[in-house]
mmCIF file of N, CA and C in Angstrom:
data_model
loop_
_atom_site.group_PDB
_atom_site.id
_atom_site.type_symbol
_atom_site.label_atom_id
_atom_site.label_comp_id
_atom_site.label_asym_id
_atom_site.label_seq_id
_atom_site.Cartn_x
_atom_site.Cartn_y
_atom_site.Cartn_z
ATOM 1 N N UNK N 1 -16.008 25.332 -23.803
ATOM 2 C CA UNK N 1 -14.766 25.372 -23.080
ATOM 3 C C UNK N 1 -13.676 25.874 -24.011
ATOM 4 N N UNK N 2 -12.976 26.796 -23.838
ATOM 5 C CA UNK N 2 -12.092 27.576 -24.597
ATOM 6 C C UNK N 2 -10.719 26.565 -24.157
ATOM 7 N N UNK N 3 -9.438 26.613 -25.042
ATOM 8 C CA UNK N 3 -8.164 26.145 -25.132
ATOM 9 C C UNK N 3 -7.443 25.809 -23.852
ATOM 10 N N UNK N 4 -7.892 27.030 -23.351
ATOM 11 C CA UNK N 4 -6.694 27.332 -22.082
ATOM 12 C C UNK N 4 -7.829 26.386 -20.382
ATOM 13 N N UNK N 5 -8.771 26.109 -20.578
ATOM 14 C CA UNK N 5 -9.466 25.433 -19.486
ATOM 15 C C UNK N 5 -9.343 23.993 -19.871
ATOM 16 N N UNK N 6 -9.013 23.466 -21.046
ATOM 17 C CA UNK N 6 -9.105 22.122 -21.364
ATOM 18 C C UNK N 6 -8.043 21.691 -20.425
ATOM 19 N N UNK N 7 -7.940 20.331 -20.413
ATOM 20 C CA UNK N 7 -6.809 19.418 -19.561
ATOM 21 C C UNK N 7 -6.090 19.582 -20.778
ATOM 22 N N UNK N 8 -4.654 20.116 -20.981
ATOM 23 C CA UNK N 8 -3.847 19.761 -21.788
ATOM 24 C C UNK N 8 -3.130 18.368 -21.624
ATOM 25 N N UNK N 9 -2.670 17.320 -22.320
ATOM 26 C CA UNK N 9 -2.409 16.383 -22.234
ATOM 27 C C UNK N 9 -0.821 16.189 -21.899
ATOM 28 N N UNK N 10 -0.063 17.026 -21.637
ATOM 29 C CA UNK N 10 1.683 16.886 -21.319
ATOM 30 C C UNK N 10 1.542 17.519 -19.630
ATOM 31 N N UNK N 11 0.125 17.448 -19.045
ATOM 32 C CA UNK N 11 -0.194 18.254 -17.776
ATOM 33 C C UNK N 11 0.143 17.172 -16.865
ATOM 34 N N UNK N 12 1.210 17.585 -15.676
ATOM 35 C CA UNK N 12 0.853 16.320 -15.101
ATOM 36 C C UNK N 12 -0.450 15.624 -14.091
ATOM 37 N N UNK N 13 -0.562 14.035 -14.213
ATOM 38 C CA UNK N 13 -1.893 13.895 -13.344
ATOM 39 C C UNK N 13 -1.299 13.535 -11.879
ATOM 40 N N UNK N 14 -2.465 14.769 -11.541
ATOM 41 C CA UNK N 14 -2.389 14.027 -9.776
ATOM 42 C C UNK N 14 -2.225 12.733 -9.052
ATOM 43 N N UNK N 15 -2.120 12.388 -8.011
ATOM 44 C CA UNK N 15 -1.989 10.838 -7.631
ATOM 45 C C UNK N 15 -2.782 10.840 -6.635
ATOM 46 N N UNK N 16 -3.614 10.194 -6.369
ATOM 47 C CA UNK N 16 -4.649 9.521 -5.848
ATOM 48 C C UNK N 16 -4.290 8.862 -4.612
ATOM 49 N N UNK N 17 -4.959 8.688 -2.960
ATOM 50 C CA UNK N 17 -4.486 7.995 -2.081
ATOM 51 C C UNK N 17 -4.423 7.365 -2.455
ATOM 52 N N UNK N 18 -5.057 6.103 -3.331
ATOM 53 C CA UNK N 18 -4.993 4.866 -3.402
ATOM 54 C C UNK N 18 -3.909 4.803 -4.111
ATOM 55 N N UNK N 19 -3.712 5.432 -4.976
ATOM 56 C CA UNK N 19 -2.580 4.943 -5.742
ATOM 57 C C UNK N 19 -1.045 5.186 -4.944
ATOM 58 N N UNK N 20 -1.419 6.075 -3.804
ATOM 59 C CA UNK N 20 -0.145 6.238 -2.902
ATOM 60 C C UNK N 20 0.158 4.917 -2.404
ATOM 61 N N UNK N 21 -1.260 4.433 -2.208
ATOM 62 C CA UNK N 21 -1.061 2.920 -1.343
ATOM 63 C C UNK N 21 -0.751 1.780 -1.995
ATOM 64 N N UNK N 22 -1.187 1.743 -3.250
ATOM 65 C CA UNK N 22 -0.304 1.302 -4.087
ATOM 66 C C UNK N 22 0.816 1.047 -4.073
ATOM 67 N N UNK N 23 1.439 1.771 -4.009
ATOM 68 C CA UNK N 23 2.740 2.325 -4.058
ATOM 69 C C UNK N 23 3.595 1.640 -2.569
ATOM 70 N N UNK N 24 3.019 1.759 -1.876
ATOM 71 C CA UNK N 24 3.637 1.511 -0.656
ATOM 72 C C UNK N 24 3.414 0.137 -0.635
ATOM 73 N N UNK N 25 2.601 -0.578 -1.143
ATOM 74 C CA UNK N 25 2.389 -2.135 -0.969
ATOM 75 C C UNK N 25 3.573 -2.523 -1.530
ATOM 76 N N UNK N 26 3.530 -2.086 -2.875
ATOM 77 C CA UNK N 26 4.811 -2.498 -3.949
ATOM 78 C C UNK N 26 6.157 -2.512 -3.039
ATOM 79 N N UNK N 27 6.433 -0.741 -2.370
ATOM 80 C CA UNK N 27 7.259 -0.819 -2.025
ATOM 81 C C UNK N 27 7.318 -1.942 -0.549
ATOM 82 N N UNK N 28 6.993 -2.267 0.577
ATOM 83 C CA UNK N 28 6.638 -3.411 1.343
ATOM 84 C C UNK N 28 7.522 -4.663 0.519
ATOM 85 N N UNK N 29 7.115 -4.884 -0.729
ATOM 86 C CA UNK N 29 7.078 -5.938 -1.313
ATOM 87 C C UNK N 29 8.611 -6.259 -1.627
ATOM 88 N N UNK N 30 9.117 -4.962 -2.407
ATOM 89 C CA UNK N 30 10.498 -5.018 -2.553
ATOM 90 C C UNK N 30 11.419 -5.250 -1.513
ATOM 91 N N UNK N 31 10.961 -4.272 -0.279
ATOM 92 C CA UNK N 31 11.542 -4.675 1.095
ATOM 93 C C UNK N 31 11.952 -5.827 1.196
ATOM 94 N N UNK N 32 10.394 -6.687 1.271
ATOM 95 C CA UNK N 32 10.320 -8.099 2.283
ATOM 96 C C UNK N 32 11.321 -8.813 1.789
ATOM 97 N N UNK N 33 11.615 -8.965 -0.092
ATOM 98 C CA UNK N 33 12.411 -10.182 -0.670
ATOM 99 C C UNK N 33 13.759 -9.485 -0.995
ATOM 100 N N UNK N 34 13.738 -8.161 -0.119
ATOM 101 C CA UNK N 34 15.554 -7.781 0.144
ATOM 102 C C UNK N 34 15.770 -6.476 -0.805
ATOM 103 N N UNK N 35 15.124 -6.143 -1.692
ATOM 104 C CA UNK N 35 15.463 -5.049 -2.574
ATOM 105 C C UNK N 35 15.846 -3.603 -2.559
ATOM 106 N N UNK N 36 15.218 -3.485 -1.064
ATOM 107 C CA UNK N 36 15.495 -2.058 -0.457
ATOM 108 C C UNK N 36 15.817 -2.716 1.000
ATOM 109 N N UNK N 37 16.811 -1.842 1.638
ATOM 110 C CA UNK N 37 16.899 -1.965 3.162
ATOM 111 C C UNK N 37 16.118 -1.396 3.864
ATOM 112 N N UNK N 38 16.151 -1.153 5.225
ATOM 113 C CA UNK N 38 14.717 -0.311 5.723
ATOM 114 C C UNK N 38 14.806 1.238 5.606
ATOM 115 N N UNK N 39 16.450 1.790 5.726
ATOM 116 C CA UNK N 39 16.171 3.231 5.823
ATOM 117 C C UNK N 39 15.873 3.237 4.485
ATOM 118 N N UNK N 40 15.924 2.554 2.930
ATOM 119 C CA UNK N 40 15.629 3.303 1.863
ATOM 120 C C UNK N 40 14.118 2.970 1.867
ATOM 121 N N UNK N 41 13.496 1.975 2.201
ATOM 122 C CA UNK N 41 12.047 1.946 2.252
ATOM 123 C C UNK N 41 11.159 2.957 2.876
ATOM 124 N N UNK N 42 11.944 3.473 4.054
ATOM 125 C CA UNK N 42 10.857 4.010 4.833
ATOM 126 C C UNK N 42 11.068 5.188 4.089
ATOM 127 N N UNK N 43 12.122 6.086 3.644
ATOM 128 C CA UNK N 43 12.070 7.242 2.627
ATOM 129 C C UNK N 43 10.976 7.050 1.557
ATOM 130 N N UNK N 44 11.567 6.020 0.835
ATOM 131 C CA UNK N 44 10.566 6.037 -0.176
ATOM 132 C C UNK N 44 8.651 6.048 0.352
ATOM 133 N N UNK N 45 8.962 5.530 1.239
ATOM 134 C CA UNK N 45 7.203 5.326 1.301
ATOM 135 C C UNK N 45 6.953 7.139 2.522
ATOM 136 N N UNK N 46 7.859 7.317 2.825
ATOM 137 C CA UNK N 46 7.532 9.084 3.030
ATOM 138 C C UNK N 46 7.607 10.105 2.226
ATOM 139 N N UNK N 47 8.114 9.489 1.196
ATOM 140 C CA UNK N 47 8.108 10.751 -0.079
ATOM 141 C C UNK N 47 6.496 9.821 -0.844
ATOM 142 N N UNK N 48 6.603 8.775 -1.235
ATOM 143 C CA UNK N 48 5.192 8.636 -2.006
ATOM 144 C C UNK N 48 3.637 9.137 -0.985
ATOM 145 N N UNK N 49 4.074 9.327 0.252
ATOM 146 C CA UNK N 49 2.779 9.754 0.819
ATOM 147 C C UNK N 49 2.962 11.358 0.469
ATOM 148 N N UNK N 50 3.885 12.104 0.184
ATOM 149 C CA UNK N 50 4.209 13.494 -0.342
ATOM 150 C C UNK N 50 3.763 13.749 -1.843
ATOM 151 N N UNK N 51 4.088 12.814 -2.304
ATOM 152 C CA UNK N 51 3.912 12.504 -3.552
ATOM 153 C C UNK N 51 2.455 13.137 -4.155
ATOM 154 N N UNK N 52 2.457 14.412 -5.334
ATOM 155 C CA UNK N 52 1.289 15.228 -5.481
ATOM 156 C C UNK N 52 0.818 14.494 -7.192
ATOM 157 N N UNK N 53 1.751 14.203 -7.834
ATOM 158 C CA UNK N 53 1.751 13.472 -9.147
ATOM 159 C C UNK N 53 1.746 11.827 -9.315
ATOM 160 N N UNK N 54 1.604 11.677 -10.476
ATOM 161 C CA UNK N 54 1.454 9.975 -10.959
ATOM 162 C C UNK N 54 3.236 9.750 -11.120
ATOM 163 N N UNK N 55 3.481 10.738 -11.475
ATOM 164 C CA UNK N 55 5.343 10.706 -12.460
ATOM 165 C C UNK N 55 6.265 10.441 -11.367
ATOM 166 N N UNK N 56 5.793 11.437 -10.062
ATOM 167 C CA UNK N 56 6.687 11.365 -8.640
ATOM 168 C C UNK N 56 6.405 9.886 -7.949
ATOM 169 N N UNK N 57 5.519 9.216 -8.217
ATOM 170 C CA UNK N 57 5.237 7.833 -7.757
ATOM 171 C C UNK N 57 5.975 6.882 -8.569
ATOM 172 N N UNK N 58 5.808 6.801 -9.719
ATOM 173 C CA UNK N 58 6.336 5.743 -10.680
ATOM 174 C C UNK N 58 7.690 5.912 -10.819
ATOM 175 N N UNK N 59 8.210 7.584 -10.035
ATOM 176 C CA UNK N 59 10.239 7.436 -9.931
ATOM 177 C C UNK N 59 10.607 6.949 -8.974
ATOM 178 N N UNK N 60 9.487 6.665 -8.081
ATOM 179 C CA UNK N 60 10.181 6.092 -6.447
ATOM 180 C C UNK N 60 10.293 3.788 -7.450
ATOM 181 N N UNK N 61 9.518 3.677 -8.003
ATOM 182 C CA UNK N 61 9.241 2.115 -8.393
ATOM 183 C C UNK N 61 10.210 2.077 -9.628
ATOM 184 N N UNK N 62 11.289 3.707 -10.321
ATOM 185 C CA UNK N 62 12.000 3.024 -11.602
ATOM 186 C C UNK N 62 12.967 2.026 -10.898
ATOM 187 N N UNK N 63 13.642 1.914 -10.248
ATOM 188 C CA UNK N 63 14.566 1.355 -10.038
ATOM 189 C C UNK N 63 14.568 -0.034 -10.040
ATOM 190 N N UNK N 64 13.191 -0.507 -9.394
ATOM 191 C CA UNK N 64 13.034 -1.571 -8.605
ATOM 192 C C UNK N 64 12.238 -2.557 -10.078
ATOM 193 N N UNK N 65 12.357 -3.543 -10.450
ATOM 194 C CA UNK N 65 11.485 -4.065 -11.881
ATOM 195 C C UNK N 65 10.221 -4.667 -11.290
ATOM 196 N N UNK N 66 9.599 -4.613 -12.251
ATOM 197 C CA UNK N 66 8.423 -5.563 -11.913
ATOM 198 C C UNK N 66 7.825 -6.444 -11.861
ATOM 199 N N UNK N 67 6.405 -6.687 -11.183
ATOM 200 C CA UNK N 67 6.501 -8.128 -10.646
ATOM 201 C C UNK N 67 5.341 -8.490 -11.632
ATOM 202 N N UNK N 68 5.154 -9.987 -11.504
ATOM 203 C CA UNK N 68 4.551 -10.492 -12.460
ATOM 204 C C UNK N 68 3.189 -10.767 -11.464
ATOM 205 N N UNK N 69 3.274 -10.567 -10.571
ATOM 206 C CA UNK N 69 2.319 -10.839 -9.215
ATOM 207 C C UNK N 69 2.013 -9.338 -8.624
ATOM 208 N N UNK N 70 0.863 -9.004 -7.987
ATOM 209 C CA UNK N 70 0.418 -8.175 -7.458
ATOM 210 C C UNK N 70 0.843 -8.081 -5.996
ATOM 211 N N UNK N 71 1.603 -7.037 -5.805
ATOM 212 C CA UNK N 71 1.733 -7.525 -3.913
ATOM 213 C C UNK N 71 0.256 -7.239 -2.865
ATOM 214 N N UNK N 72 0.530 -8.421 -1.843
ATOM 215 C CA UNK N 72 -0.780 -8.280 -1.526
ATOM 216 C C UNK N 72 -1.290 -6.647 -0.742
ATOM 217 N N UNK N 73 -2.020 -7.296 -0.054
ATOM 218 C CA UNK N 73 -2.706 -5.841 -0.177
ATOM 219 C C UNK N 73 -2.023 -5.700 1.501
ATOM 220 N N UNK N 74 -2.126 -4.602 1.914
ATOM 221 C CA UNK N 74 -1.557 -4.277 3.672
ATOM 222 C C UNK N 74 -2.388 -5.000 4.795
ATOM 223 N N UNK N 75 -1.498 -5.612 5.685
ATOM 224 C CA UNK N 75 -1.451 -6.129 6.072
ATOM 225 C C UNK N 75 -3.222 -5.881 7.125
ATOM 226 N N UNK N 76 -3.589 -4.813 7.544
ATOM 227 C CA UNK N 76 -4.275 -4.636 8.365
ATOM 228 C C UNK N 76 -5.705 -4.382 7.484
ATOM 229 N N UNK N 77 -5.983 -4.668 6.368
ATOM 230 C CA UNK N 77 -6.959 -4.767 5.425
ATOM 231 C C UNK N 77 -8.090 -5.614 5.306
ATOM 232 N N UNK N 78 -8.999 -5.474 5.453
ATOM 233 C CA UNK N 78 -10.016 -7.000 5.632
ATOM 234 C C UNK N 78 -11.074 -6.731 4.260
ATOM 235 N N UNK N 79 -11.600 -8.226 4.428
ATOM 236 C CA UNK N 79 -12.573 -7.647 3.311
ATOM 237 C C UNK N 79 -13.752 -7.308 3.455
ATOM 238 N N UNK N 80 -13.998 -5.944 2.920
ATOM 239 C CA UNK N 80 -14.833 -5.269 3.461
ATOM 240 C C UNK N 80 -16.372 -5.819 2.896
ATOM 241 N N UNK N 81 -16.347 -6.041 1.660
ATOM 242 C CA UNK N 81 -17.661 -7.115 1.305
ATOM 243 C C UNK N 81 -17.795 -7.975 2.214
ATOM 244 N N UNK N 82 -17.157 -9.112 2.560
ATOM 245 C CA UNK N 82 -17.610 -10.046 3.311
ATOM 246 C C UNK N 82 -17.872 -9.874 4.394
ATOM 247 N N UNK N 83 -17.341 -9.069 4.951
ATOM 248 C CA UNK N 83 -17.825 -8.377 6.051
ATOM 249 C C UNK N 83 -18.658 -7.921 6.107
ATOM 250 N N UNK N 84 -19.490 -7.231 5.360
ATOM 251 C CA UNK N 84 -21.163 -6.427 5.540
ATOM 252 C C UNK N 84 -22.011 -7.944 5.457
ATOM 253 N N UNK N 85 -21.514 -9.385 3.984
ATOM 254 C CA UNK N 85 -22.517 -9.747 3.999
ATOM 255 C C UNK N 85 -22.668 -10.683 5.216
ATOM 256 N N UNK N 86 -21.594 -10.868 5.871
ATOM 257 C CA UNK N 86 -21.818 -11.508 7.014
ATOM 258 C C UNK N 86 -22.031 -11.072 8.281
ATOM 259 N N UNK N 87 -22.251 -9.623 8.397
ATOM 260 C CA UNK N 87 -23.229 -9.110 8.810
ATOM 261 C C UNK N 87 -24.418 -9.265 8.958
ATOM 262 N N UNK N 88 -25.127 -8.969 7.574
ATOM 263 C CA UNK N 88 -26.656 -9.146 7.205
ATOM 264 C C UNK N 88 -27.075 -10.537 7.518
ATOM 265 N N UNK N 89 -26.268 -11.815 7.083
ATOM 266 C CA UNK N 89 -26.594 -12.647 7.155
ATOM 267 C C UNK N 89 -26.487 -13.526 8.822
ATOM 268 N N UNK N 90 -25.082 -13.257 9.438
ATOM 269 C CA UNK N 90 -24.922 -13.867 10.704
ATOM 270 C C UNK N 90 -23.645 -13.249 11.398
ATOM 271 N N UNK N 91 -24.533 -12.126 11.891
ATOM 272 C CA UNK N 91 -23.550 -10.992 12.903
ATOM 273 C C UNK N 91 -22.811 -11.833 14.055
ATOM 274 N N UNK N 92 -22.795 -12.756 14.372
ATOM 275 C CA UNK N 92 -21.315 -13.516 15.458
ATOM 276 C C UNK N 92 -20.546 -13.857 14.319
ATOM 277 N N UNK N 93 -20.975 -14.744 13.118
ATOM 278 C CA UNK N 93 -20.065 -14.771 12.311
ATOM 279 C C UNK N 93 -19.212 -13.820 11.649
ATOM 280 N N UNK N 94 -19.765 -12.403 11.417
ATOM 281 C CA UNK N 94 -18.804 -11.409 11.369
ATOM 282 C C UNK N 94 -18.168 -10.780 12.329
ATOM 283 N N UNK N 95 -18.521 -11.104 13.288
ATOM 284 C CA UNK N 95 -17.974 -10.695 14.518
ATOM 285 C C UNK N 95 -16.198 -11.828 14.769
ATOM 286 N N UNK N 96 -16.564 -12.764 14.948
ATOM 287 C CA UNK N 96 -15.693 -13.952 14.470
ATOM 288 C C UNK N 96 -14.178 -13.095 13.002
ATOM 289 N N UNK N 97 -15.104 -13.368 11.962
ATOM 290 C CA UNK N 97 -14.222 -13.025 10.882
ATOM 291 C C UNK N 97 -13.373 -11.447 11.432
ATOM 292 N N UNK N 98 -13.975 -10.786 11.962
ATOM 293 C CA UNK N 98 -13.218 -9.301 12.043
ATOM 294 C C UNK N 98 -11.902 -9.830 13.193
ATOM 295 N N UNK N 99 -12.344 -10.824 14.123
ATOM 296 C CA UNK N 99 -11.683 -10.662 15.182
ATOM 297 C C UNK N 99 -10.275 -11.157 14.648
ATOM 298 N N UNK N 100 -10.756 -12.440 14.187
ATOM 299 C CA UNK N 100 -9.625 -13.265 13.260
ATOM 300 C C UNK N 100 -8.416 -12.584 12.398
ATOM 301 N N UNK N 101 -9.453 -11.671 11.531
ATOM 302 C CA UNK N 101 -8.045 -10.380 10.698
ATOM 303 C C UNK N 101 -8.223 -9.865 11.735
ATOM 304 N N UNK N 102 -8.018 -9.804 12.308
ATOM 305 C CA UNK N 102 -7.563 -8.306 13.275
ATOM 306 C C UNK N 102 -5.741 -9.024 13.821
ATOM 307 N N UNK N 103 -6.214 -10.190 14.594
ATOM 308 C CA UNK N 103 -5.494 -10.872 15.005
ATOM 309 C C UNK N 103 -3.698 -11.635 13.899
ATOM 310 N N UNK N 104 -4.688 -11.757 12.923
ATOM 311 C CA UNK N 104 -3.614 -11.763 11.917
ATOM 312 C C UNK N 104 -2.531 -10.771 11.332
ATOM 313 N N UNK N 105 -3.272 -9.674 11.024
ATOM 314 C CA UNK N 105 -2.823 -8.511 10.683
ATOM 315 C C UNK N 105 -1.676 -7.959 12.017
ATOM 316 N N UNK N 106 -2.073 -8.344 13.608
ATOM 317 C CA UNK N 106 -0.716 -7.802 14.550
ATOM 318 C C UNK N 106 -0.160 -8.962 14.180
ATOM 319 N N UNK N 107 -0.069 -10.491 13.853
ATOM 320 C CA UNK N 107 0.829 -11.405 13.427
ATOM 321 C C UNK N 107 1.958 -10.806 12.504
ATOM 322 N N UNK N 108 1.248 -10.565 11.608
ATOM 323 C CA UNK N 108 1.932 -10.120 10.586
ATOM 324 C C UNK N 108 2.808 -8.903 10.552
ATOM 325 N N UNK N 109 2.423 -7.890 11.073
ATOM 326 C CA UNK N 109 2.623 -6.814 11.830
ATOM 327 C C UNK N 109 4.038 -6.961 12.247
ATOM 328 N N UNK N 110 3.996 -7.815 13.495
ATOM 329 C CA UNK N 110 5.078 -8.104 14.374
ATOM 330 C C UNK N 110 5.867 -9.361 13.843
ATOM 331 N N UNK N 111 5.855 -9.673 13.016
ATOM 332 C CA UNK N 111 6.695 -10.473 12.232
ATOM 333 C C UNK N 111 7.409 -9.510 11.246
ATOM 334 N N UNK N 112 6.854 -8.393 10.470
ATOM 335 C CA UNK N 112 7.746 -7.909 9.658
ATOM 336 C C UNK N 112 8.631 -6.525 10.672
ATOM 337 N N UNK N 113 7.996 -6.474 12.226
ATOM 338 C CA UNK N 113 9.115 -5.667 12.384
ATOM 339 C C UNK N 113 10.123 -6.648 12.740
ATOM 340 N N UNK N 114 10.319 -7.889 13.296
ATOM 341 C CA UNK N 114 10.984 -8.530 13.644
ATOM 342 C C UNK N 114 12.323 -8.855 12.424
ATOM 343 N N UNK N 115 11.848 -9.123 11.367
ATOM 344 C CA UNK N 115 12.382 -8.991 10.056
ATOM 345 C C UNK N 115 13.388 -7.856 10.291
ATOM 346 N N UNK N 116 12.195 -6.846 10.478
ATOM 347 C CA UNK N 116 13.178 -5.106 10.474
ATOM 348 C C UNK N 116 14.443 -5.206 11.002
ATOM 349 N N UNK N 117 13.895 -5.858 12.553
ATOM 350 C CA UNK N 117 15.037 -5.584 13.688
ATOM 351 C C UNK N 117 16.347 -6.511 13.400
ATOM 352 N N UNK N 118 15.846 -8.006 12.344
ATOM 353 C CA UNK N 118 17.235 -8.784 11.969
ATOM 354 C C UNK N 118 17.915 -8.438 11.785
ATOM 355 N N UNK N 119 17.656 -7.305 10.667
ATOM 356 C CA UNK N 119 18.426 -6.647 8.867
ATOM 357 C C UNK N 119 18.996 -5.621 9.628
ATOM 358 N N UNK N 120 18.162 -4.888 10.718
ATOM 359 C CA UNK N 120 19.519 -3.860 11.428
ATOM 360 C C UNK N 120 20.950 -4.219 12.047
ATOM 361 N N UNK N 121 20.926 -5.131 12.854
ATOM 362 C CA UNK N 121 21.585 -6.040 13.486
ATOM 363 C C UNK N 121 23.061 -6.735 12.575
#
């Protein structure tokens, strides 16, 4: 591999869906405990889905400091392990567990637009 095909190291790195989603949890997070209002949230989380770099992600989060806690993960997310093994092992019981997050996740859902609709008001 000659000079000019190597990854030079001042190159910037791409960003990854996940790490978009990342990103959007965090931002969620700042929302919920007041840090952004909704029109600056919903920008930010439409530019990090634009977002082609690691550098353009981590300028939407300078502002905001960080947490010592992981925000959880989105709301409509299940776990996907437990879900196969309770599958294999006892398909009503995964049937059960899916229905349950499902059900939680519009809880949750419709609780944080409700939130939304306070903070406009």
């Amino acid at each position: 591999m000659n000079d000019s095909e190597e990854h030079t190291p001042s190159a910037p790195i791409r960003a990854s869906n996940a790490e978009r989603d990342r990103v959007e949890a965090q931002l969620q997070h700042h929302y919920a405990v007041g840090r952004l209002t909704l029109p600056e949230f919903e920008e930010r989380v439409v530019v990090a889905y634009e977002a082609r770099t690691r550098e353009q992600l981590d300028a939407l989060l300078r502002d905001l400091p960080g947490e010592a806690e992981e925000p959880g993960r989105p709301a409509n997310v299940i776990d996907s392990h437990l879900l196969i093994i309770l599958l294999c092992c006892s398909p009503p019981a995964a049937l059960v567990y899916w229905l349950v997050s499902q059900r939680a996740a519009r809880r949750r859902g419709s609780q944080l637009r409700a939130l939304a609709n306070g903070n406009e008001t």
